[in-house]
PDB file of C-alpha atoms and ligand atoms in Angstrom:
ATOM      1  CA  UNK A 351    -108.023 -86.649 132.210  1.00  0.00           C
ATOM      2  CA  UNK A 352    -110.960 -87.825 129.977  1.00  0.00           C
ATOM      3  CA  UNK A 353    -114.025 -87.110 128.725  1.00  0.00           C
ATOM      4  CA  UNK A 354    -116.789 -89.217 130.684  1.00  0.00           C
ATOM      5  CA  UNK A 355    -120.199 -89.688 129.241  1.00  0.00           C
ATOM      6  CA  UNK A 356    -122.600 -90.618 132.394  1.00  0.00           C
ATOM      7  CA  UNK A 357    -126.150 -92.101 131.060  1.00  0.00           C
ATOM      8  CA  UNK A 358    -128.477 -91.428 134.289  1.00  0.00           C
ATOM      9  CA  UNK A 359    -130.454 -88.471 136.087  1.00  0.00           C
ATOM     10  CA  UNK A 360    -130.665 -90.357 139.057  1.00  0.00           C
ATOM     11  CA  UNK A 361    -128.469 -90.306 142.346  1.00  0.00           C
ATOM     12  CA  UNK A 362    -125.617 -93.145 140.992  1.00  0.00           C
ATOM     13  CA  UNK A 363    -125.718 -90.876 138.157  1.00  0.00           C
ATOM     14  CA  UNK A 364    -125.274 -87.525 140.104  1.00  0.00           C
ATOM     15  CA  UNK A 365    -122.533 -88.802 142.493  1.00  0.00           C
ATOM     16  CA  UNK A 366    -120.159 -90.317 140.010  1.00  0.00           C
ATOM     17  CA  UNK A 367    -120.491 -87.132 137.916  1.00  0.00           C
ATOM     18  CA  UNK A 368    -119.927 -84.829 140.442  1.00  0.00           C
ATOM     19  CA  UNK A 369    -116.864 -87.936 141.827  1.00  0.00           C
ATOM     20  CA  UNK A 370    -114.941 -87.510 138.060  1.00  0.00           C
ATOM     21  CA  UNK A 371    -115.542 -83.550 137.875  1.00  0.00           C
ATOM     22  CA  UNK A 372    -113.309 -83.071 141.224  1.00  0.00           C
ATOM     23  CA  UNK A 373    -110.823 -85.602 140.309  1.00  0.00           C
ATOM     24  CA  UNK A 374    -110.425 -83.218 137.049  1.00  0.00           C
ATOM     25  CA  UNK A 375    -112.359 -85.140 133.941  1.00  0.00           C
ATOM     26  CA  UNK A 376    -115.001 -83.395 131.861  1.00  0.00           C
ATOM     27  CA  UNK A 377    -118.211 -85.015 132.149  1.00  0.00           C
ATOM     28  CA  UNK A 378    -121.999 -84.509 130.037  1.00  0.00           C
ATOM     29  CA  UNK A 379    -124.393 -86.101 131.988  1.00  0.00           C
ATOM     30  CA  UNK A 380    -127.382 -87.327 130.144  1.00  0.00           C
ATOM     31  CA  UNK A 381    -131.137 -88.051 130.476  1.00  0.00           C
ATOM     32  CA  UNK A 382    -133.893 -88.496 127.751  1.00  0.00           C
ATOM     33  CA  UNK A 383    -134.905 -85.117 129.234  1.00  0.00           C
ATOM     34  CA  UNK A 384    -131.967 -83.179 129.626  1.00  0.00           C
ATOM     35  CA  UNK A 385    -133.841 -80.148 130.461  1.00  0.00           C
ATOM     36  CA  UNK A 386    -133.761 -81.687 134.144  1.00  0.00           C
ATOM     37  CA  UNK A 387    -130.342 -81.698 134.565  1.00  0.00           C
ATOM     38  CA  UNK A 388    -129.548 -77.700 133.899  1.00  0.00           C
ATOM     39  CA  UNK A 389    -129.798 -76.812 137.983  1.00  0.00           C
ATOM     40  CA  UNK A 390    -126.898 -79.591 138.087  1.00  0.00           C
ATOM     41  CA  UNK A 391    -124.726 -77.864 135.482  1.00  0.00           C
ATOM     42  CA  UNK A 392    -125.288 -74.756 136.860  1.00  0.00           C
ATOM     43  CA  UNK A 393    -123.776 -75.631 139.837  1.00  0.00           C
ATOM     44  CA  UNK A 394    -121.126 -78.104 138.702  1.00  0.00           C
ATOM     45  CA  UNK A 395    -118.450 -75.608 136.512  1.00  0.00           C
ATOM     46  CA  UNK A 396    -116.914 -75.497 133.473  1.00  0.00           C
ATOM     47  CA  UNK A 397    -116.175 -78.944 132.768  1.00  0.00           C
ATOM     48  CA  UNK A 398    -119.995 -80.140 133.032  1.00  0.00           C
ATOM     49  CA  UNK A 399    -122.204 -80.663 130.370  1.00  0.00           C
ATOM     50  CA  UNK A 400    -125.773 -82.003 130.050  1.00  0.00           C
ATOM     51  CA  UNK A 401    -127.389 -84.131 126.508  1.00  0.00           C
ATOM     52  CA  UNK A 402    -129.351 -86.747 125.357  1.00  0.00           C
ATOM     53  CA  UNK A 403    -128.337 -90.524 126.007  1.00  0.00           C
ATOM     54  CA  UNK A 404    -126.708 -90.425 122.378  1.00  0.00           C
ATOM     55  CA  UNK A 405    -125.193 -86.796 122.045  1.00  0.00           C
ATOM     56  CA  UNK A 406    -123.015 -88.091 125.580  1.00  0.00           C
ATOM     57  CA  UNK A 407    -122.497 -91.323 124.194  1.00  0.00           C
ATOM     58  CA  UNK A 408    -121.151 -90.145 120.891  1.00  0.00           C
ATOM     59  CA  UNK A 409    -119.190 -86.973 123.118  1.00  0.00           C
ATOM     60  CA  UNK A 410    -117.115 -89.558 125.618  1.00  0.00           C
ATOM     61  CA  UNK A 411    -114.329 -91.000 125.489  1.00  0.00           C
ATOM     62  CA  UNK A 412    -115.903 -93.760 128.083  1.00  0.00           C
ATOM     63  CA  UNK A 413    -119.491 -94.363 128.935  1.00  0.00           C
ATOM     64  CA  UNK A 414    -120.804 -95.009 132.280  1.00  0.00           C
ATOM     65  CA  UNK A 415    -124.246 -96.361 132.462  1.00  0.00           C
ATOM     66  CA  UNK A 416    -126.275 -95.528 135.290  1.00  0.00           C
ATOM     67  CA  UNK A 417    -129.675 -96.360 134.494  1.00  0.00           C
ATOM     68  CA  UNK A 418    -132.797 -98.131 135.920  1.00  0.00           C
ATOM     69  CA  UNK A 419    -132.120-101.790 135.730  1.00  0.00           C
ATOM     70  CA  UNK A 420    -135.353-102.591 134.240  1.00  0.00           C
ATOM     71  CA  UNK A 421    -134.500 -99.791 131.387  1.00  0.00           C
ATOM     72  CA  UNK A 422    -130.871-100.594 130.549  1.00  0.00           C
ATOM     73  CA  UNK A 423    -131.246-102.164 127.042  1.00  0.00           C
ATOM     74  CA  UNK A 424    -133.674 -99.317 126.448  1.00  0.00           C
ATOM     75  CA  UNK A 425    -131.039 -96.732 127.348  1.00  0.00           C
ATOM     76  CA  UNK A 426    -128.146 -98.533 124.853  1.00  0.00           C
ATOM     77  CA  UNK A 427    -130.412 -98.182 121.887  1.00  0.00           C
ATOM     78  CA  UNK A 428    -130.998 -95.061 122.923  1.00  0.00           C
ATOM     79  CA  UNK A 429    -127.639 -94.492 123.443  1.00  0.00           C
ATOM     80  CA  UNK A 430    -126.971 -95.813 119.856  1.00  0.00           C
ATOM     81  CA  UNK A 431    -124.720 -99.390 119.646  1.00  0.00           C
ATOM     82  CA  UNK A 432    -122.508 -97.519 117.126  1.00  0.00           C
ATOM     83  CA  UNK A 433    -121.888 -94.506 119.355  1.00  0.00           C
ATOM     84  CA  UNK A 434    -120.435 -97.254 122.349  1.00  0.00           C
ATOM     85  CA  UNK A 435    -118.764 -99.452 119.739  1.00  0.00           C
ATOM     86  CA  UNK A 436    -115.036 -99.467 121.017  1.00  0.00           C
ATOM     87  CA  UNK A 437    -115.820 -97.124 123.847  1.00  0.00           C
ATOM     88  CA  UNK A 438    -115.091 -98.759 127.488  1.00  0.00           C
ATOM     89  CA  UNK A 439    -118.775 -98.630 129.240  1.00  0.00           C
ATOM     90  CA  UNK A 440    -118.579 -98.564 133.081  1.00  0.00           C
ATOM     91  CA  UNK A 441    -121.679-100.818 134.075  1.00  0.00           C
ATOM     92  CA  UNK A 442    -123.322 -99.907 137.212  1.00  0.00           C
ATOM     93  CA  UNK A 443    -126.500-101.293 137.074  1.00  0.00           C
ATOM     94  CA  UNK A 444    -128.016-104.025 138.571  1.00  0.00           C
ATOM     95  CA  UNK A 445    -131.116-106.377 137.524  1.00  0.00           C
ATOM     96  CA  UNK A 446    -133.645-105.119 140.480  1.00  0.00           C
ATOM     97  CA  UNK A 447    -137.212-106.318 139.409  1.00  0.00           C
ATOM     98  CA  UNK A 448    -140.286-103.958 139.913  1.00  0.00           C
ATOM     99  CA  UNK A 449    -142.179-105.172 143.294  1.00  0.00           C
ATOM    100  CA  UNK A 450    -139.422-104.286 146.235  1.00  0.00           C
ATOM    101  CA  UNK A 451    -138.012-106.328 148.471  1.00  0.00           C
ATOM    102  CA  UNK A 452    -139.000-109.581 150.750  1.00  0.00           C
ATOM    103  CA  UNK A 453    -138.017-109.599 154.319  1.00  0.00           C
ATOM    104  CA  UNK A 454    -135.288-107.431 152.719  1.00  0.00           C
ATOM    105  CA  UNK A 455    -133.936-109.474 150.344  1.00  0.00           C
ATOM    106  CA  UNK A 456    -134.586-108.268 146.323  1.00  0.00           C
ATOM    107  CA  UNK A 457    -135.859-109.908 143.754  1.00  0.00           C
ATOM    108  CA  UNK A 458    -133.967-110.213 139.829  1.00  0.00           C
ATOM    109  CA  UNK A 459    -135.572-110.230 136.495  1.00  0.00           C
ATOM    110  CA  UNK A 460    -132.322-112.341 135.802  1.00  0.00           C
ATOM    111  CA  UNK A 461    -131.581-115.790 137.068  1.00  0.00           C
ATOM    112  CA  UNK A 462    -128.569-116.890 138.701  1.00  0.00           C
ATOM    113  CA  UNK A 463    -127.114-118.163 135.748  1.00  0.00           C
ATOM    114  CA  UNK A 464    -126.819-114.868 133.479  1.00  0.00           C
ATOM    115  CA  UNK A 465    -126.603-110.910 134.508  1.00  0.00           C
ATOM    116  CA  UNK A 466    -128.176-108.064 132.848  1.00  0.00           C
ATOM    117  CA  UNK A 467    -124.579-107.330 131.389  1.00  0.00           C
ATOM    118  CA  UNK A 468    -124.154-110.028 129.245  1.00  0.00           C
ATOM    119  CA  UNK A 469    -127.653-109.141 127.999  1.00  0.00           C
ATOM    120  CA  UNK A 470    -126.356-105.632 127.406  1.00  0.00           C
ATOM    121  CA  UNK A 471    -122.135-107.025 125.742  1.00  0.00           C
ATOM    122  CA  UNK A 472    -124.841-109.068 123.655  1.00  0.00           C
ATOM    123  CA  UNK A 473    -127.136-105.850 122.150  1.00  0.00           C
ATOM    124  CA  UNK A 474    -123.608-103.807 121.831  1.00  0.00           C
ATOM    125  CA  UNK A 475    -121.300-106.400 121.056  1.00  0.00           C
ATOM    126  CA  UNK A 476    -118.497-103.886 120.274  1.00  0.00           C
ATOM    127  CA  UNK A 477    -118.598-101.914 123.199  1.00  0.00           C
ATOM    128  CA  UNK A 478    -116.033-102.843 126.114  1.00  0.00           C
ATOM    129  CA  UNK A 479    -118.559-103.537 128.669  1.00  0.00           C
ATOM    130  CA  UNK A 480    -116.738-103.587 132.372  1.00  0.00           C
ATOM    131  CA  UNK A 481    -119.353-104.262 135.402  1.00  0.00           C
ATOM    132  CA  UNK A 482    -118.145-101.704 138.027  1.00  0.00           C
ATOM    133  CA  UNK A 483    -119.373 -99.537 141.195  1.00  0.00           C
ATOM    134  CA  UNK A 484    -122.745-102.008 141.130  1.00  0.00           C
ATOM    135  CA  UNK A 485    -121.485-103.617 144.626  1.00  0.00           C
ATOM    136  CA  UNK A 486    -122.234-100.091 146.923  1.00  0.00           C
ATOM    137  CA  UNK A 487    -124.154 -97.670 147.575  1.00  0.00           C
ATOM    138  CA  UNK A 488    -123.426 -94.116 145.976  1.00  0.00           C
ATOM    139  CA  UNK A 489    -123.126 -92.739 149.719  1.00  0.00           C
ATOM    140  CA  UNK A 490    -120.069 -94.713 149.200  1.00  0.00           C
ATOM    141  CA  UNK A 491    -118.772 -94.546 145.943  1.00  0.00           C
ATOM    142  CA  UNK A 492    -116.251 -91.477 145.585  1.00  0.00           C
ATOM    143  CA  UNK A 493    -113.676 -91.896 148.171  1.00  0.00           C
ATOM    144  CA  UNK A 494    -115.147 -94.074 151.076  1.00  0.00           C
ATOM    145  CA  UNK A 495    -113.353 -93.398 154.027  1.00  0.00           C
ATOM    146  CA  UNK A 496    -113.861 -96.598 155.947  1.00  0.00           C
ATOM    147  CA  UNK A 497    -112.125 -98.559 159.033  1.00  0.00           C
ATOM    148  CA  UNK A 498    -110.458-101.103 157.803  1.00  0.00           C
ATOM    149  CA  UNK A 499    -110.354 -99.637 154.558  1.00  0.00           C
ATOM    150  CA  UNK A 500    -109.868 -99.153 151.190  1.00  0.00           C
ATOM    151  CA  UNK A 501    -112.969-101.311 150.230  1.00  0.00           C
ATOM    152  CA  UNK A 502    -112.992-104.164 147.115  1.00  0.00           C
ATOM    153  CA  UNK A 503    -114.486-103.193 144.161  1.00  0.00           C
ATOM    154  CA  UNK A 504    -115.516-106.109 141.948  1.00  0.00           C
ATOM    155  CA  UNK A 505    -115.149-105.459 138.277  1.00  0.00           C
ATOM    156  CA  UNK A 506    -115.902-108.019 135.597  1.00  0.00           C
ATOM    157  CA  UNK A 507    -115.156-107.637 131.489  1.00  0.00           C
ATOM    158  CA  UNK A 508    -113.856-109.218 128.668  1.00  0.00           C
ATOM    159  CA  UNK A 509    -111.573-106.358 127.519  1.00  0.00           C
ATOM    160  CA  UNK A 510    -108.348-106.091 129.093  1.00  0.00           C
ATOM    161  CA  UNK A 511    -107.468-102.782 128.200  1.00  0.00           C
ATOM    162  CA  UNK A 512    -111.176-101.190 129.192  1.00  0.00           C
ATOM    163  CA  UNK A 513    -110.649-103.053 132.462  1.00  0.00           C
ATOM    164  CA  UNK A 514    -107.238-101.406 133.306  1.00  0.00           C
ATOM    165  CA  UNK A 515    -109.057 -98.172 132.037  1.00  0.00           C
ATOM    166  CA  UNK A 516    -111.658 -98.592 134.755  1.00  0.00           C
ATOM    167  CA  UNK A 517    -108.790 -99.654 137.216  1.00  0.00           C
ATOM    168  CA  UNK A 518    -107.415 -96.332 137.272  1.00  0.00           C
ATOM    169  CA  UNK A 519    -110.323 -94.512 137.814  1.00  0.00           C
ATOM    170  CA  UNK A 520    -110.909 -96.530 140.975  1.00  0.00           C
ATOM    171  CA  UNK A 521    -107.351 -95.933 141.894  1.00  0.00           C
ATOM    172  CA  UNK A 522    -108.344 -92.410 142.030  1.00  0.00           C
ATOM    173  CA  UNK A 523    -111.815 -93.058 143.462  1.00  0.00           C
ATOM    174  CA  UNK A 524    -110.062 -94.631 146.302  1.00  0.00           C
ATOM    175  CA  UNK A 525    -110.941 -98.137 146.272  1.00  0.00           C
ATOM    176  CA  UNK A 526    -109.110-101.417 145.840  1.00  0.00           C
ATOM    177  CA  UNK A 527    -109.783-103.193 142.628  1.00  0.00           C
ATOM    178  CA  UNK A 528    -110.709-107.072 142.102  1.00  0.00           C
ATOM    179  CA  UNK A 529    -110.724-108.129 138.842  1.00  0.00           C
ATOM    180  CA  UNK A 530    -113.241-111.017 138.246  1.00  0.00           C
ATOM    181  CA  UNK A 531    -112.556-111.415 135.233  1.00  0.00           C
ATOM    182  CA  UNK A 532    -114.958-112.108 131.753  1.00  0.00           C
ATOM    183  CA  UNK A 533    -118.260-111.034 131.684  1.00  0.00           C
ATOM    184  CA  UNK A 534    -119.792-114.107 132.876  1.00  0.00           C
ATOM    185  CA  UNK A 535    -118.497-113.370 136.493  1.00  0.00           C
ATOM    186  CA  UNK A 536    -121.311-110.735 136.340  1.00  0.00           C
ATOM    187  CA  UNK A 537    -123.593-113.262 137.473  1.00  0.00           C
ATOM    188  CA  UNK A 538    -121.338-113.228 140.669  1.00  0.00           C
ATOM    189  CA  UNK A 539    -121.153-109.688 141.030  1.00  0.00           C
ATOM    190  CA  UNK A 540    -124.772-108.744 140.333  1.00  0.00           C
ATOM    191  CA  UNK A 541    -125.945-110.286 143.395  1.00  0.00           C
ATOM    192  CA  UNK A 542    -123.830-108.584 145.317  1.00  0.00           C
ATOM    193  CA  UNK A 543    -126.187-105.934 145.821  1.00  0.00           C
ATOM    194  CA  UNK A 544    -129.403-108.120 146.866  1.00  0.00           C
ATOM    195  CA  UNK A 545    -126.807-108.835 149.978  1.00  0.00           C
ATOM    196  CA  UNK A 546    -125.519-105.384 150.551  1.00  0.00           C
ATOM    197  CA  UNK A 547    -129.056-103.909 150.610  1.00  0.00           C
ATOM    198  CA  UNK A 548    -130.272-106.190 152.932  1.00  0.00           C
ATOM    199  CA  UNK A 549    -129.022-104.072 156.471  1.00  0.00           C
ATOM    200  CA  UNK A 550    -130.252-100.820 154.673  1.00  0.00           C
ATOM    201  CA  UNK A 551    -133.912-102.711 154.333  1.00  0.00           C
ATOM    202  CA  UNK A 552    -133.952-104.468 157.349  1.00  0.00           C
ATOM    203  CA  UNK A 553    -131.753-102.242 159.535  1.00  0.00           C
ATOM    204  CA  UNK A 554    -131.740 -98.774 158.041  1.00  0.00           C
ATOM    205  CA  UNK A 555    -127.781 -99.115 157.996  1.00  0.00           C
ATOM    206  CA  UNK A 556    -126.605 -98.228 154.416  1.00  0.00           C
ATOM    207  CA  UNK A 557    -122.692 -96.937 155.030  1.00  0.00           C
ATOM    208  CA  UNK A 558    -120.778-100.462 154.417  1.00  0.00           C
ATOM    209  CA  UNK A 559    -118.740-102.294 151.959  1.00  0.00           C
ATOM    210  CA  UNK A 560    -117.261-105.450 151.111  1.00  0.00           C
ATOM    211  CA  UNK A 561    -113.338-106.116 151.866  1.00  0.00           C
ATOM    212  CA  UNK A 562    -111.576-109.123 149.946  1.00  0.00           C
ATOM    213  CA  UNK A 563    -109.573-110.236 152.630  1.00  0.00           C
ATOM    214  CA  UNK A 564    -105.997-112.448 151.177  1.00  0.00           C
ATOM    215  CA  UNK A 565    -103.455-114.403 152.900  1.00  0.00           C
ATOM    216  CA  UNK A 566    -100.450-113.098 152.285  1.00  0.00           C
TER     217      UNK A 566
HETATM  218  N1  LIG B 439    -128.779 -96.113 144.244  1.00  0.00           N
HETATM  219  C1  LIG B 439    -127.639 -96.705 144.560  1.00  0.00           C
HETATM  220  O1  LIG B 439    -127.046 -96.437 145.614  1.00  0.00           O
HETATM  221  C2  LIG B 439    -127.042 -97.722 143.606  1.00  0.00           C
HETATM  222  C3  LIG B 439    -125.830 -98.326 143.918  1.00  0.00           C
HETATM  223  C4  LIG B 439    -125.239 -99.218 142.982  1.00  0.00           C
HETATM  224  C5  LIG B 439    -125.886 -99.471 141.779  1.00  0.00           C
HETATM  225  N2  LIG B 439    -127.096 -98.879 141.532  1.00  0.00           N
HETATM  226  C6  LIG B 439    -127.726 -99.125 140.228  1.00  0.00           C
HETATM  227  O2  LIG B 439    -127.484 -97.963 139.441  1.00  0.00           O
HETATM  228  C7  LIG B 439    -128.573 -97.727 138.543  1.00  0.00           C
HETATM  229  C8  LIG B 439    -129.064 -96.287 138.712  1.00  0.00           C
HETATM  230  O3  LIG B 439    -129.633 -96.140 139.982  1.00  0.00           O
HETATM  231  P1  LIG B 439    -130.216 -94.728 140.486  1.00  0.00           P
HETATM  232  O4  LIG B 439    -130.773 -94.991 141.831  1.00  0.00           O
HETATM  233  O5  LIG B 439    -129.210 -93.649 140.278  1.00  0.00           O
HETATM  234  O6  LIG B 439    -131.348 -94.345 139.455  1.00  0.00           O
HETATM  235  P2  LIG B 439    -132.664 -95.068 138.889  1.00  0.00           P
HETATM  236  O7  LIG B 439    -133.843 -94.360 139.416  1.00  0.00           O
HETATM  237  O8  LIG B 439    -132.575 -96.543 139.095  1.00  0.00           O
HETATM  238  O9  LIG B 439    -132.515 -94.762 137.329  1.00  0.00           O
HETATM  239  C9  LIG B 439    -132.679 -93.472 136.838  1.00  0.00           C
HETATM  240  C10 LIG B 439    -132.272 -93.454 135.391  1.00  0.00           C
HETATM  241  O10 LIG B 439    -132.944 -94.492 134.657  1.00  0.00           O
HETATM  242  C11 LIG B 439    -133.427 -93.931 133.443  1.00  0.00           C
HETATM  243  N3  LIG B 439    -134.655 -94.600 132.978  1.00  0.00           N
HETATM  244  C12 LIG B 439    -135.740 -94.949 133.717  1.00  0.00           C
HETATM  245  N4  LIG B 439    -136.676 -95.498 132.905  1.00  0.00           N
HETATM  246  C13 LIG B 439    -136.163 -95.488 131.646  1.00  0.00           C
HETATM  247  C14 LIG B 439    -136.632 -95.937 130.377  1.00  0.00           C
HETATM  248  N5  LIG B 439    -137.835 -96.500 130.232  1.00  0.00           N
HETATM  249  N6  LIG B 439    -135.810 -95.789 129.301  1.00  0.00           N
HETATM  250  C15 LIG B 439    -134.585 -95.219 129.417  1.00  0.00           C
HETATM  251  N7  LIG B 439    -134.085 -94.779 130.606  1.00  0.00           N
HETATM  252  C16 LIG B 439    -134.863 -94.909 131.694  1.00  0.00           C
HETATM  253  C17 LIG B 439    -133.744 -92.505 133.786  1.00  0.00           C
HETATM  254  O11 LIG B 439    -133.731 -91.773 132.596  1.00  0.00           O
HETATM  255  P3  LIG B 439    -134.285 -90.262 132.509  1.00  0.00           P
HETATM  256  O12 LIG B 439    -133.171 -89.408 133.009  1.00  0.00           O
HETATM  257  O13 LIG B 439    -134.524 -90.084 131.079  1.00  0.00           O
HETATM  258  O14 LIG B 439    -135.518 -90.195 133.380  1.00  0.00           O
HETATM  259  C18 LIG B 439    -132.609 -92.127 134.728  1.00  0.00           C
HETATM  260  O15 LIG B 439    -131.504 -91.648 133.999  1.00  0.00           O
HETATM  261  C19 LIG B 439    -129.615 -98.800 138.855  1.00  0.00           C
HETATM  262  O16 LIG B 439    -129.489 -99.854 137.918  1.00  0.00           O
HETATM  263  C20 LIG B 439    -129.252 -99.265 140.267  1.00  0.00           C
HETATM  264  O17 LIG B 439    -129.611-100.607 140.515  1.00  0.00           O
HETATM  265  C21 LIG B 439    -127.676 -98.033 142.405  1.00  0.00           C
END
């Protein structure tokens, strides 16, 4: 069991916390106000702890980041580059401009051609980025019981070891892991989420999730 720093007050932030406190890790979750997350620690036991984006980052032994797309690089140098350096940093966010969507399909501040997490390997070159959890809802994310299940999870990094890291977690989490590979196949998995949003805009239907389906 580990000691998981999660950067984000939001819902992501709340349901991965709450996901790695009942599958037994310690977890500080963190906000630039961490005042706002005491009625969540209150409730959450022992093993929770609240602090500021650089107290968790410095505190875990991985990072997730769960953060407003638009605020991510903000949020690593608040974080601190030196407090991530060597520290595997589970990458949940996605590039959603300001404006909402068209017919239901979002818009990106990033083109086709790069992801916001090569932006972010680039401003913390030592961390172990790995682009995880960015391809579901949180509705979804701890334990989706599904027909036709276990769902794919998509993960992209250039570290081996961080990746294998983040593999067991979603071995516990409950999904099936597909390894992209390097961080360039961010650019793949990014978009992801402009297509998975699209029922929930258009349809209100947000409880789905992508299958890799194999031959053999
Ligand atoms: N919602 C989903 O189901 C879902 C699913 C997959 C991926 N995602 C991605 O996960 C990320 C988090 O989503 P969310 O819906 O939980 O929350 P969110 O509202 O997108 O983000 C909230 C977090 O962003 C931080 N933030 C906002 N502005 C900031 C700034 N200027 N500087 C530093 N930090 C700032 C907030 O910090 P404070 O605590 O300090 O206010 C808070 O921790 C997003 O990138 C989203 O695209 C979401």
């Amino acid at each position: 069991m580990s000691k998981i720093a999660v950067l984000g007050s939001g819902q992501v932030g709340q349901v991965l916390a709450d996901g790695f406190l009942k599958h037994g890790h310690e977890v500080m979750r963190a906000s630039r106000e961490p005042a706002k997350l005491e009625k969540w620690k209150a409730g959450a036991g022992a093993k929770a702890h609240t602090g500021t984006f650089a107290e968790a980052a410095k505190w875990g032994d991985s990072v997730v980041l769960a953060v407003k797309g638009t605020a991510a690089e903000a949020a690593i140098e608040l974080a601190g580059v030196q407090n991530l350096a060597g520290k595997t940093v589970m990458d949940a966010t996605n590039p959603i401009a300001d404006g909402g969507p068209q017919n239901g399909v979002l818009r990106y501040f990033t083109d086709i051609n790069e992801s916001l997490m090569e932006r972010l390997q680039k401003k913390a070159p030592d961390a172990r980025f790995v682009k995880v959890f960015s391809c579901v809802g949180s509705a979804l994310m701890i334990n989706p019981k599904i027909p036709g299940g276990p769902p794919t999870m998509f993960i992209a990094g250039n570290d081996k070891g961080a990746k294998a890291e983040v593999q067991k977690i979603l071995d516990q989490l409950g999904w099936e892991t597909a390894d992209m590979g390097t961080v360039e196949a961010a650019h793949a998995i990014e978009p992801l989420c402009i297509l998975w949003c699209i029922p929930g805009f258009l349809q209100n239907d947000w409880m789905h999730a992508f299958k890799m389906l194999k031959v053999g």
